[in-house]
Amino acid sequence: AVPGDKVLGLRVRRIGDAIQIEISDCGPGIEFPDRIFEPFFTTKEHGMGMGLAICRSIVESHGGRLWVEKNDPHGTAFVFTMPVEMKAAA
C-alpha cells in the first residue's frame, strides 16, 4: 500500500448455522471500544452517537450479534453474525 492509502479487509465465512462477516482496517484503532455501542456516545464533534447503537439493534433483531475487536498488530475489526435461516415469527 502507498502511504496514506486506506485499506479495508472483508472476510465472510460460515460458522455452524451462522454467517460471520468481518470488516477490518489497519488504522489507529478505537479509543473507547467498550462504549462505542452505547446510545448517544460519540467522539465526533457533531456526532449524535446513534449509528452503531442502531446497527447493533438491527443485527440483534434479525437474530445476530455485532461486536468490535482489536485488529492486531493495529487497527479495528467490526464483526457480526447472522443466522443462515431465519425462524418464522409466531
PDB file of C-alpha atoms in Angstrom:
ATOM      1  CA  ALA A   1       0.000   0.000   0.000  1.00  0.00           C
ATOM      2  CA  VAL A   2       1.069   3.532  -0.694  1.00  0.00           C
ATOM      3  CA  PRO A   3       1.470   5.791   2.371  1.00  0.00           C
ATOM      4  CA  GLY A   4      -1.852   7.485   3.017  1.00  0.00           C
ATOM      5  CA  ASP A   5      -3.889   4.763   1.296  1.00  0.00           C
ATOM      6  CA  LYS A   6      -6.736   3.347   3.343  1.00  0.00           C
ATOM      7  CA  VAL A   7      -7.278  -0.394   3.100  1.00  0.00           C
ATOM      8  CA  LEU A   8     -10.293  -2.328   4.346  1.00  0.00           C
ATOM      9  CA  GLY A   9     -10.388  -6.072   4.783  1.00  0.00           C
ATOM     10  CA  LEU A  10     -13.531  -8.162   4.363  1.00  0.00           C
ATOM     11  CA  ARG A  11     -13.959 -11.755   5.479  1.00  0.00           C
ATOM     12  CA  VAL A  12     -17.150 -13.787   5.187  1.00  0.00           C
ATOM     13  CA  ARG A  13     -17.422 -17.323   6.487  1.00  0.00           C
ATOM     14  CA  ARG A  14     -19.954 -19.818   7.680  1.00  0.00           C
ATOM     15  CA  ILE A  15     -19.659 -20.923  11.287  1.00  0.00           C
ATOM     16  CA  GLY A  16     -22.204 -23.601  12.137  1.00  0.00           C
ATOM     17  CA  ASP A  17     -25.673 -22.234  11.495  1.00  0.00           C
ATOM     18  CA  ALA A  18     -24.498 -18.610  11.154  1.00  0.00           C
ATOM     19  CA  ILE A  19     -22.693 -16.430   8.651  1.00  0.00           C
ATOM     20  CA  GLN A  20     -19.910 -14.255  10.124  1.00  0.00           C
ATOM     21  CA  ILE A  21     -18.881 -11.034   8.410  1.00  0.00           C
ATOM     22  CA  GLU A  22     -15.741  -9.159   9.486  1.00  0.00           C
ATOM     23  CA  ILE A  23     -14.731  -5.719   8.243  1.00  0.00           C
ATOM     24  CA  SER A  24     -11.250  -4.627   9.359  1.00  0.00           C
ATOM     25  CA  ASP A  25      -8.760  -1.830   8.861  1.00  0.00           C
ATOM     26  CA  CYS A  26      -5.156  -1.064   9.814  1.00  0.00           C
ATOM     27  CA  GLY A  27      -5.818   2.379  11.278  1.00  0.00           C
ATOM     28  CA  PRO A  28      -5.103   3.724  14.762  1.00  0.00           C
ATOM     29  CA  GLY A  29      -7.849   1.669  16.415  1.00  0.00           C
ATOM     30  CA  ILE A  30     -10.789   2.724  18.567  1.00  0.00           C
ATOM     31  CA  GLU A  31     -10.180   4.760  21.699  1.00  0.00           C
ATOM     32  CA  PHE A  32     -13.263   3.564  23.660  1.00  0.00           C
ATOM     33  CA  PRO A  33     -14.149   0.062  22.399  1.00  0.00           C
ATOM     34  CA  ASP A  34     -16.243  -0.739  25.491  1.00  0.00           C
ATOM     35  CA  ARG A  35     -18.520   2.254  24.914  1.00  0.00           C
ATOM     36  CA  ILE A  36     -18.933   2.656  21.158  1.00  0.00           C
ATOM     37  CA  PHE A  37     -22.253   0.782  21.005  1.00  0.00           C
ATOM     38  CA  GLU A  38     -23.832   2.889  23.784  1.00  0.00           C
ATOM     39  CA  PRO A  39     -26.604   5.204  22.542  1.00  0.00           C
ATOM     40  CA  PHE A  40     -25.512   8.870  22.435  1.00  0.00           C
ATOM     41  CA  PHE A  41     -21.806   8.073  22.976  1.00  0.00           C
ATOM     42  CA  THR A  42     -19.701   9.854  20.350  1.00  0.00           C
ATOM     43  CA  THR A  43     -16.130  11.000  19.835  1.00  0.00           C
ATOM     44  CA  LYS A  44     -17.105  13.268  16.916  1.00  0.00           C
ATOM     45  CA  GLU A  45     -17.653  16.980  17.394  1.00  0.00           C
ATOM     46  CA  HIS A  46     -21.027  16.923  15.634  1.00  0.00           C
ATOM     47  CA  GLY A  47     -21.892  13.258  16.126  1.00  0.00           C
ATOM     48  CA  MET A  48     -25.169  12.018  17.575  1.00  0.00           C
ATOM     49  CA  GLY A  49     -23.801   8.718  18.859  1.00  0.00           C
ATOM     50  CA  MET A  50     -26.636   6.656  17.433  1.00  0.00           C
ATOM     51  CA  GLY A  51     -25.115   4.938  14.373  1.00  0.00           C
ATOM     52  CA  LEU A  52     -23.501   1.893  15.970  1.00  0.00           C
ATOM     53  CA  ALA A  53     -26.280   1.537  18.557  1.00  0.00           C
ATOM     54  CA  ILE A  54     -28.787   1.346  15.682  1.00  0.00           C
ATOM     55  CA  CYS A  55     -26.586  -1.098  13.755  1.00  0.00           C
ATOM     56  CA  ARG A  56     -26.374  -3.419  16.756  1.00  0.00           C
ATOM     57  CA  SER A  57     -30.131  -3.205  17.301  1.00  0.00           C
ATOM     58  CA  ILE A  58     -30.837  -4.141  13.670  1.00  0.00           C
ATOM     59  CA  VAL A  59     -28.409  -7.069  13.701  1.00  0.00           C
ATOM     60  CA  GLU A  60     -29.811  -8.379  17.003  1.00  0.00           C
ATOM     61  CA  SER A  61     -33.410  -8.024  15.788  1.00  0.00           C
ATOM     62  CA  HIS A  62     -32.511 -10.464  12.995  1.00  0.00           C
ATOM     63  CA  GLY A  63     -31.002 -12.987  15.417  1.00  0.00           C
ATOM     64  CA  GLY A  64     -27.391 -11.916  15.012  1.00  0.00           C
ATOM     65  CA  ARG A  65     -24.666 -10.346  17.107  1.00  0.00           C
ATOM     66  CA  LEU A  66     -22.361  -7.334  16.482  1.00  0.00           C
ATOM     67  CA  TRP A  67     -19.093  -6.596  18.275  1.00  0.00           C
ATOM     68  CA  VAL A  68     -15.708  -4.918  17.833  1.00  0.00           C
ATOM     69  CA  GLU A  69     -12.227  -6.461  18.161  1.00  0.00           C
ATOM     70  CA  LYS A  70      -8.655  -5.220  18.045  1.00  0.00           C
ATOM     71  CA  ASN A  71      -7.068  -5.991  14.671  1.00  0.00           C
ATOM     72  CA  ASP A  72      -3.510  -6.999  15.602  1.00  0.00           C
ATOM     73  CA  PRO A  73      -0.968  -5.511  15.204  1.00  0.00           C
ATOM     74  CA  HIS A  74      -3.072  -2.331  14.762  1.00  0.00           C
ATOM     75  CA  GLY A  75      -6.494  -1.323  13.580  1.00  0.00           C
ATOM     76  CA  THR A  76     -10.029  -2.422  14.307  1.00  0.00           C
ATOM     77  CA  ALA A  77     -12.367  -5.183  13.193  1.00  0.00           C
ATOM     78  CA  PHE A  78     -16.144  -4.974  13.337  1.00  0.00           C
ATOM     79  CA  VAL A  79     -17.660  -8.436  13.307  1.00  0.00           C
ATOM     80  CA  PHE A  80     -21.260  -9.530  13.070  1.00  0.00           C
ATOM     81  CA  THR A  81     -23.095 -12.803  12.714  1.00  0.00           C
ATOM     82  CA  MET A  82     -26.440 -13.584  11.133  1.00  0.00           C
ATOM     83  CA  PRO A  83     -28.288 -16.893  11.211  1.00  0.00           C
ATOM     84  CA  VAL A  84     -28.309 -18.786   7.932  1.00  0.00           C
ATOM     85  CA  GLU A  85     -32.022 -19.465   8.302  1.00  0.00           C
ATOM     86  CA  MET A  86     -34.494 -17.146   9.962  1.00  0.00           C
ATOM     87  CA  LYS A  87     -37.173 -18.671  12.160  1.00  0.00           C
ATOM     88  CA  ALA A  88     -40.733 -17.786  11.246  1.00  0.00           C
ATOM     89  CA  ALA A  89     -42.482 -15.368  13.602  1.00  0.00           C
ATOM     90  CA  ALA A  90     -45.168 -16.968  15.730  1.00  0.00           C
TER      91      ALA A  90
END
